[in-house]
CSV table of C-alpha atoms in Angstrom, one decimal:
chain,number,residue,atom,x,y,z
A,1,UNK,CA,24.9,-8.2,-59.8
A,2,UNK,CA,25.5,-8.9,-63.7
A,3,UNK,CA,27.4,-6.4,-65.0
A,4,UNK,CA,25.5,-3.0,-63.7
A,5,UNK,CA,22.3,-4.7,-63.8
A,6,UNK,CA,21.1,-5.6,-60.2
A,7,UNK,CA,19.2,-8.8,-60.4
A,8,UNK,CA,16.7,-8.9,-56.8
A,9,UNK,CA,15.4,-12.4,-55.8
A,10,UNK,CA,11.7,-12.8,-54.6
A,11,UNK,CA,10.7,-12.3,-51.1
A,12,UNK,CA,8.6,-15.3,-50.4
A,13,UNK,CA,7.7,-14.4,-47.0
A,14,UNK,CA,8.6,-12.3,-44.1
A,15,UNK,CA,7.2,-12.1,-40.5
A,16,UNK,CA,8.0,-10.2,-37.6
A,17,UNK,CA,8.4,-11.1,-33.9
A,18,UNK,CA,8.0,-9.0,-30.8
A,19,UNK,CA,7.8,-9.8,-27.4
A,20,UNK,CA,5.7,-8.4,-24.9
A,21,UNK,CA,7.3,-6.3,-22.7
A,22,UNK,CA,7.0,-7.3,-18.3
A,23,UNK,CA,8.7,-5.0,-15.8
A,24,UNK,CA,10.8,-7.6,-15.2
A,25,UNK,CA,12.2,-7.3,-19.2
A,26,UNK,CA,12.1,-3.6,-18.6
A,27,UNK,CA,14.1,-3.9,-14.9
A,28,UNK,CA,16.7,-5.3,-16.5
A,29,UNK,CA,16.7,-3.7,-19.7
A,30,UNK,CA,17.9,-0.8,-17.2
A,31,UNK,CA,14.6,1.2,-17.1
A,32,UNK,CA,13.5,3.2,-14.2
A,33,UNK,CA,10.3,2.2,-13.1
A,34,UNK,CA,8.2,4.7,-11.9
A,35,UNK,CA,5.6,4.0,-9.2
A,36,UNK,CA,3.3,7.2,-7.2
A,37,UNK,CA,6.2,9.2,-7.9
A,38,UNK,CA,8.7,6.8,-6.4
A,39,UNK,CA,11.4,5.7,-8.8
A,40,UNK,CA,12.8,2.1,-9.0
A,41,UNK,CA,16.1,0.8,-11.1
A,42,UNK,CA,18.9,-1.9,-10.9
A,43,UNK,CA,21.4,0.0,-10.0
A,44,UNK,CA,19.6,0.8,-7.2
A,45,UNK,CA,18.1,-2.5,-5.8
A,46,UNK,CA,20.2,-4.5,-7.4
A,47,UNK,CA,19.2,-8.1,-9.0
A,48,UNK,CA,15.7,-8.8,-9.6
A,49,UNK,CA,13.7,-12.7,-8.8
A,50,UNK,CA,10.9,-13.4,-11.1
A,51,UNK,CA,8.4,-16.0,-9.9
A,52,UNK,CA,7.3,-17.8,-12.5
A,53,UNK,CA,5.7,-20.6,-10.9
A,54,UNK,CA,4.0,-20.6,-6.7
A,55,UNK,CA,6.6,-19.3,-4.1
A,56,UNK,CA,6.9,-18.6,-0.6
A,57,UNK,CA,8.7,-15.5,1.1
A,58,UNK,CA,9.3,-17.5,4.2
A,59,UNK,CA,12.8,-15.7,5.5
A,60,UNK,CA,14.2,-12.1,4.7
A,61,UNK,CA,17.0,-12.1,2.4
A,62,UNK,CA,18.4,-8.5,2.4
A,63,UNK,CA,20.1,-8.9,-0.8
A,64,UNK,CA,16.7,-9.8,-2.6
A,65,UNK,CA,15.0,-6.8,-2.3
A,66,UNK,CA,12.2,-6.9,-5.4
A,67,UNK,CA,10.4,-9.1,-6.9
A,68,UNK,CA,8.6,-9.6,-10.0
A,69,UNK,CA,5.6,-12.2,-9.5
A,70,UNK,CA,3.9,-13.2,-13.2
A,71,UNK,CA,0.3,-12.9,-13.7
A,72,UNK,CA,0.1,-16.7,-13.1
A,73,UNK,CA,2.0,-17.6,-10.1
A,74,UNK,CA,1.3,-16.7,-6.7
A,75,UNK,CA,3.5,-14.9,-4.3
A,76,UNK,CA,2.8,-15.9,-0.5
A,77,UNK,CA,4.3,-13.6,2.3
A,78,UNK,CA,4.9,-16.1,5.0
A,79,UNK,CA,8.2,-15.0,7.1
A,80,UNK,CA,6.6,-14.9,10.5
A,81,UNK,CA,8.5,-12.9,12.9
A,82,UNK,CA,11.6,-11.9,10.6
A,83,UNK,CA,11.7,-8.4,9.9
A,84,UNK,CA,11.1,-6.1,6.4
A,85,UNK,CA,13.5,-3.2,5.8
A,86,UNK,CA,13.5,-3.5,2.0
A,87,UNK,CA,11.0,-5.2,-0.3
A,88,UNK,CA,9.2,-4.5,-3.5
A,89,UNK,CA,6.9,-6.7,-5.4
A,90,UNK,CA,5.7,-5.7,-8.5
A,91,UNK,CA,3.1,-7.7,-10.5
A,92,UNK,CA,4.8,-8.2,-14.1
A,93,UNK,CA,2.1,-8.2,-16.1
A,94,UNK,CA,1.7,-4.7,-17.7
A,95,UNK,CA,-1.6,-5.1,-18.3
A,96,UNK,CA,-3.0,-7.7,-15.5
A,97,UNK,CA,-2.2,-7.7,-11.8
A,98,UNK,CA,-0.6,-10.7,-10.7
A,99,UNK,CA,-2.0,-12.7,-7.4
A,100,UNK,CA,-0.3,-12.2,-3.7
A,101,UNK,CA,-1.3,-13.8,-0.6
A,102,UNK,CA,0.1,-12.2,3.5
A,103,UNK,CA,0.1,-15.2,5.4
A,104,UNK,CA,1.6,-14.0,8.5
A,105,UNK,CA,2.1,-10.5,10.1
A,106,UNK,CA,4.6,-8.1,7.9
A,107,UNK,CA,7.1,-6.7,10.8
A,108,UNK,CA,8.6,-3.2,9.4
A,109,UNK,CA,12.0,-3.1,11.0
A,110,UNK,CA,14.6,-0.5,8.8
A,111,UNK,CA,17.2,-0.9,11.1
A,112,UNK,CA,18.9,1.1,14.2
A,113,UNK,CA,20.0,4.9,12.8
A,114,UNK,CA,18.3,4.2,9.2
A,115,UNK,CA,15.4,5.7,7.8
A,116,UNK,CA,15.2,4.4,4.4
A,117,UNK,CA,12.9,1.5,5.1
A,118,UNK,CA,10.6,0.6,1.8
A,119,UNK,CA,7.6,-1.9,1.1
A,120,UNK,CA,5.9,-1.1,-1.9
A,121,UNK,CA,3.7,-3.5,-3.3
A,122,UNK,CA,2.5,-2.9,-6.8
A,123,UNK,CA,0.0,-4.5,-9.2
A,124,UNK,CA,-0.7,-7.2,-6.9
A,125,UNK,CA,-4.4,-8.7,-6.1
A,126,UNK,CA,-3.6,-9.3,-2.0
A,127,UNK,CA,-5.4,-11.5,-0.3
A,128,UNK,CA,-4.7,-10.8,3.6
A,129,UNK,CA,-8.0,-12.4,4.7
A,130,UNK,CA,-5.9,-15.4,7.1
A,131,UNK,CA,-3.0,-13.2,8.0
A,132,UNK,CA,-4.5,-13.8,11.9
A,133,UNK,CA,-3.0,-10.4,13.1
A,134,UNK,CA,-3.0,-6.8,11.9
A,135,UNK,CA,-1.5,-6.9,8.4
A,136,UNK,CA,1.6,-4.6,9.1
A,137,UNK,CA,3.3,-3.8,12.1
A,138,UNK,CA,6.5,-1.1,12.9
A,139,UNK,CA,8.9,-2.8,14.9
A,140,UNK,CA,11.9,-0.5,15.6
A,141,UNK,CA,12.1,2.7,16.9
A,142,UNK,CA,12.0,5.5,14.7
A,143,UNK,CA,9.9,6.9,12.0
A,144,UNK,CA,9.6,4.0,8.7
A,145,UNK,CA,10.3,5.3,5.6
A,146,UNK,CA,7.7,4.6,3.5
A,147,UNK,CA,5.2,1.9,2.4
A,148,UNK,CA,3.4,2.1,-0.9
A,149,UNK,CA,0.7,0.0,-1.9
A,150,UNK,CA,-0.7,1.0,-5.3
A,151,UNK,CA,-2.7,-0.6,-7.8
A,152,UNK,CA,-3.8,-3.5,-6.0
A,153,UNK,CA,-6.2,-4.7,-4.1
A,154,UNK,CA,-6.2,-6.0,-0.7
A,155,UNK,CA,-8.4,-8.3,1.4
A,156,UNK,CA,-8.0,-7.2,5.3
A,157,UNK,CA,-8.6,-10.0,7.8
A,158,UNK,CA,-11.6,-10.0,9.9
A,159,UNK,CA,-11.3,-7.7,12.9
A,160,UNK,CA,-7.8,-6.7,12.6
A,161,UNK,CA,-6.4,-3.4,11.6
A,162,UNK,CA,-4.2,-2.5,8.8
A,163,UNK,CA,-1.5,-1.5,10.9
A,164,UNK,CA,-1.4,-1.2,15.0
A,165,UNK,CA,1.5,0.9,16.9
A,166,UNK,CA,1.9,1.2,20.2
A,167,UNK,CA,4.7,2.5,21.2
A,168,UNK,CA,5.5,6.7,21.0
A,169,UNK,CA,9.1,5.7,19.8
A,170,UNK,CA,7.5,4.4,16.3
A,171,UNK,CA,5.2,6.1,13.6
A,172,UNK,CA,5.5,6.3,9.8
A,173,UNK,CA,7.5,8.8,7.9
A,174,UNK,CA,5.1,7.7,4.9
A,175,UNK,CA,2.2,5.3,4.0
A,176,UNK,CA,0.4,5.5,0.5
A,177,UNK,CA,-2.8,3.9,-0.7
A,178,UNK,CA,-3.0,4.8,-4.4
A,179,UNK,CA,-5.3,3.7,-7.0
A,180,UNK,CA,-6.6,0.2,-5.3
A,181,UNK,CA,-9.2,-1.4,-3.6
A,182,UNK,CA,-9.5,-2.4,0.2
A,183,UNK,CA,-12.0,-4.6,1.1
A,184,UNK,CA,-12.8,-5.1,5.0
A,185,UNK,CA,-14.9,-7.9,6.4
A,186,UNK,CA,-18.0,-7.2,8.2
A,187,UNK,CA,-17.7,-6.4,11.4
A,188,UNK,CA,-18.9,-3.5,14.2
A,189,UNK,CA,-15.6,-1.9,14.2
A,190,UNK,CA,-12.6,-1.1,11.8
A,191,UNK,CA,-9.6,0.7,11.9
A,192,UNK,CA,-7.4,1.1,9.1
A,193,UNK,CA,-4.6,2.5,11.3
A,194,UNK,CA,-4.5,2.2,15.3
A,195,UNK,CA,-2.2,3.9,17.4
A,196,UNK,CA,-3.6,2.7,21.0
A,197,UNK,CA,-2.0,5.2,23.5
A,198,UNK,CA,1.5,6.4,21.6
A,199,UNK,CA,1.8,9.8,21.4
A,200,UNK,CA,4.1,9.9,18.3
A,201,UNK,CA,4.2,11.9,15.3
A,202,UNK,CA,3.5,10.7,12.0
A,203,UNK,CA,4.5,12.1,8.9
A,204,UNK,CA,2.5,11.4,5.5
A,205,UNK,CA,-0.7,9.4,4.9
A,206,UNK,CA,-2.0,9.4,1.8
A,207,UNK,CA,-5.3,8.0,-0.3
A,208,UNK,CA,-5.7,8.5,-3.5
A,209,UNK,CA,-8.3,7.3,-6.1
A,210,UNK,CA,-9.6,4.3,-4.0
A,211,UNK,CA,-12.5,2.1,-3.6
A,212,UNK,CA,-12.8,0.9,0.1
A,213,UNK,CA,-15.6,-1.0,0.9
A,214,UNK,CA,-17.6,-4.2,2.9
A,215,UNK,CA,-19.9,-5.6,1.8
A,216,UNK,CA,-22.1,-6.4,5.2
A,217,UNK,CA,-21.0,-2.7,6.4
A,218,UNK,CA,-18.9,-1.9,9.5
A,219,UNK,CA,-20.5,0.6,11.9
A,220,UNK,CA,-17.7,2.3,13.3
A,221,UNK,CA,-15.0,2.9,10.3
A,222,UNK,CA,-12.1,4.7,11.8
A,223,UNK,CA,-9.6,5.1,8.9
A,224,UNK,CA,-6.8,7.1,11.8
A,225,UNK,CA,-7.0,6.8,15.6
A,226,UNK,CA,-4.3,8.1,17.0
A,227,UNK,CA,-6.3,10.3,19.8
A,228,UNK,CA,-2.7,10.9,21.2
A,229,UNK,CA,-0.6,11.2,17.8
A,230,UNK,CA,0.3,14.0,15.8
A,231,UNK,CA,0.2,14.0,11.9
A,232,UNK,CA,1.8,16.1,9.7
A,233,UNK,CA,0.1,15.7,7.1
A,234,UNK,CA,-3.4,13.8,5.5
A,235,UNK,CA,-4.9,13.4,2.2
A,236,UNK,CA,-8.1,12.1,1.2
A,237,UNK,CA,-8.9,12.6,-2.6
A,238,UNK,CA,-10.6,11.3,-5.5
A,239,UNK,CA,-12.2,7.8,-3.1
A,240,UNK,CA,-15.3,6.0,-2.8
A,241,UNK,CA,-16.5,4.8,0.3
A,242,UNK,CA,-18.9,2.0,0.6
A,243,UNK,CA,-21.1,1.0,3.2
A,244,UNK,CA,-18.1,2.1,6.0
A,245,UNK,CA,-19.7,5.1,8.3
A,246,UNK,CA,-18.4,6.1,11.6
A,247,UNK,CA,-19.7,7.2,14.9
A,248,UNK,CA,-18.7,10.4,16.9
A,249,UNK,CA,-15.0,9.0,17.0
A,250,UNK,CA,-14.8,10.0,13.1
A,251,UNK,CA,-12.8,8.4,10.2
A,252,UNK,CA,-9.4,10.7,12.1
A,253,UNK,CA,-9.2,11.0,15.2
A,254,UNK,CA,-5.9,12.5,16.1
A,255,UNK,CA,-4.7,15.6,18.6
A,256,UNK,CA,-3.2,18.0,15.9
A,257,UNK,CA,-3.1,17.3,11.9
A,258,UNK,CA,-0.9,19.8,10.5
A,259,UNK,CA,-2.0,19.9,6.4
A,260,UNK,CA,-5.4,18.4,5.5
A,261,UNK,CA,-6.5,17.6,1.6
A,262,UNK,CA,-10.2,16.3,1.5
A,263,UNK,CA,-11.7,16.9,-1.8
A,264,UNK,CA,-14.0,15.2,-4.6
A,265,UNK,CA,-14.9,11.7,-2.4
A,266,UNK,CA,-17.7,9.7,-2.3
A,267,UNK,CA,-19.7,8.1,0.5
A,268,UNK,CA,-22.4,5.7,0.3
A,269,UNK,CA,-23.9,3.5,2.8
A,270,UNK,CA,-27.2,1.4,3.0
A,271,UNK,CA,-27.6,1.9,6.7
A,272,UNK,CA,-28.4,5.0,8.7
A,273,UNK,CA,-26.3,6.8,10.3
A,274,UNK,CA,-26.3,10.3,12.5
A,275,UNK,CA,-22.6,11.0,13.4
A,276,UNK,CA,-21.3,10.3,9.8
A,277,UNK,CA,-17.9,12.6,10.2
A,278,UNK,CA,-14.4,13.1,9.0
A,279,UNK,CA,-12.6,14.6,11.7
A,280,UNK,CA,-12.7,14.5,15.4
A,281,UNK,CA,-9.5,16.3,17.2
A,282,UNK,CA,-9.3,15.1,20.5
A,283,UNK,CA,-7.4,18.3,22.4
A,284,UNK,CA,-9.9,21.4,21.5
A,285,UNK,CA,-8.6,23.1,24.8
A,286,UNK,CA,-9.3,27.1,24.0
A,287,UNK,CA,-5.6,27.9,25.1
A,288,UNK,CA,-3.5,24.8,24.8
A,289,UNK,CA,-5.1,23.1,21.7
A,290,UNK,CA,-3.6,22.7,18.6
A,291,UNK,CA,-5.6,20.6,16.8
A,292,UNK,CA,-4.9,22.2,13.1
């Protein structure tokens, strides 16, 4: 400033940075993140690893509870045996799923008196193909609280189930396929969920806006069979089904399901098929059946 003239030097150049934002940045920025309607903060679940580079789960650590895996490291589940009552891994990426591999069987264990048990796995590309067992499995007596997988993909192994219970004392409170992809080897029979002979209730299953497929076809596709269970509730909405038909078993075979939401699905198949059908209650007794 000379006197009250105000004298302004040129601006040569000017540039500005900004850096992408992960949900890792955004985690700790103090952001909820908000996944199928779940919500997700570090207040919550406390302090976040990012995987930059390959890692291994290989033991439970129940003070790392999430994870954010980048878009160009791979996050392996390998922690045979040890059991999973807290853990979310998020792909980072906003815009690109990152790459996951299960290893090993995931045991669901939330602890005696607890029912707060989570596994969410988000934005992931899953490859389960060598897991060697049925990808989940509930351990502890009791209802789990919930397990989310949503907008991934996942590779079953060949000729296991999702998830196989046995016992009456253990069911789901929850489970959530939303937005994803399952693919399931060829094979002449596959069950998404297998309950053997418990006659436990389950609470929520859910799919949602899903491609499930094979691409050599399975003949019998059972996505429940739990011909002793009770379910409170099941959704089906907004999937396509590919090359997956079942026989007179059904997709759900259950002996009462409480709330029912089928609508707006697709099924294709290049094979014949005469006993294509949803559900299949086992108890239809006139005086004793419940079976909706």
């Amino acid at each position: 400033v000379e006197g009250n003239v105000h004298i302004y030097g040129e601006i040569v150049s000017a540039t500005a940075a900004t850096k992408t934002a992960t949900y890792y940045d955004l985690y700790n920025d103090g952001e909820t993140i908000t996944i199928a309607g779940k919500n997700y903060d570090k207040t919550t679940y406390g302090e976040a690893t990012l995987v930059s580079e390959d890692a291994s789960i290989t033991a439970i650590d129940n003070s790392k509870i999430i994870y954010f895996v980048n878009s160009d490291a791979t996050l392996t589940f390998n922690a045979s045996g040890k059991a999973v009552a807290k853990l979310i891994i998020i792909g980072n990426n906003l815009e690109q799923r990152s790459p996951m591999k299960i290893s090993c069987q995931v045991a669901l264990n939330q602890g005696a008196g607890n029912t707060d048990g989570t596994l969410v796995l988000y934005n992931l590309d899953v490859d389960a193909s060598n897991a060697n067992a049925h990808v989940f499995a509930q351990n502890r007596d009791g209802a789990y609280g919930y397990v989310g997988i949503i907008g991934s993909s996942l590779k079953m192994p060949a000729g296991k189930q999702l998830s196989y219970v046995s016992s009456t004392a253990r069911s789901f409170a929850e489970f959530v396929f939303e937005d994803s992809e399952i693919e399931i080897p060829s094979t002449s029979q596959a069950k998404l969920f297998s309950f053997s002979e418990s006659q436990a209730n389950h609470g929520k299953i859910s799919f949602k806006n899903n491609i499930l497929y094979s691409e050599g076809g399975v003949t019998d596709f059972r996505i429940y069979e739990g011909s002793k269970t009770t379910l409170d509730s099941f959704t089906f909405e907004n999937n396509t089904v590919v090359n997956l038909w079942s026989l007179t078993n059904g997709c759900v075979l259950y002996t009462s399901l409480e709330n029912v939401s089928v609508t707006k699905n697709i099924f294709w198949t290049n094979k014949t098929t005469a006993n294509m059908c949803i559900f299949r209650p086992s108890d239809t007794s006139a005086e004793t059946g419940i079976p909706y």
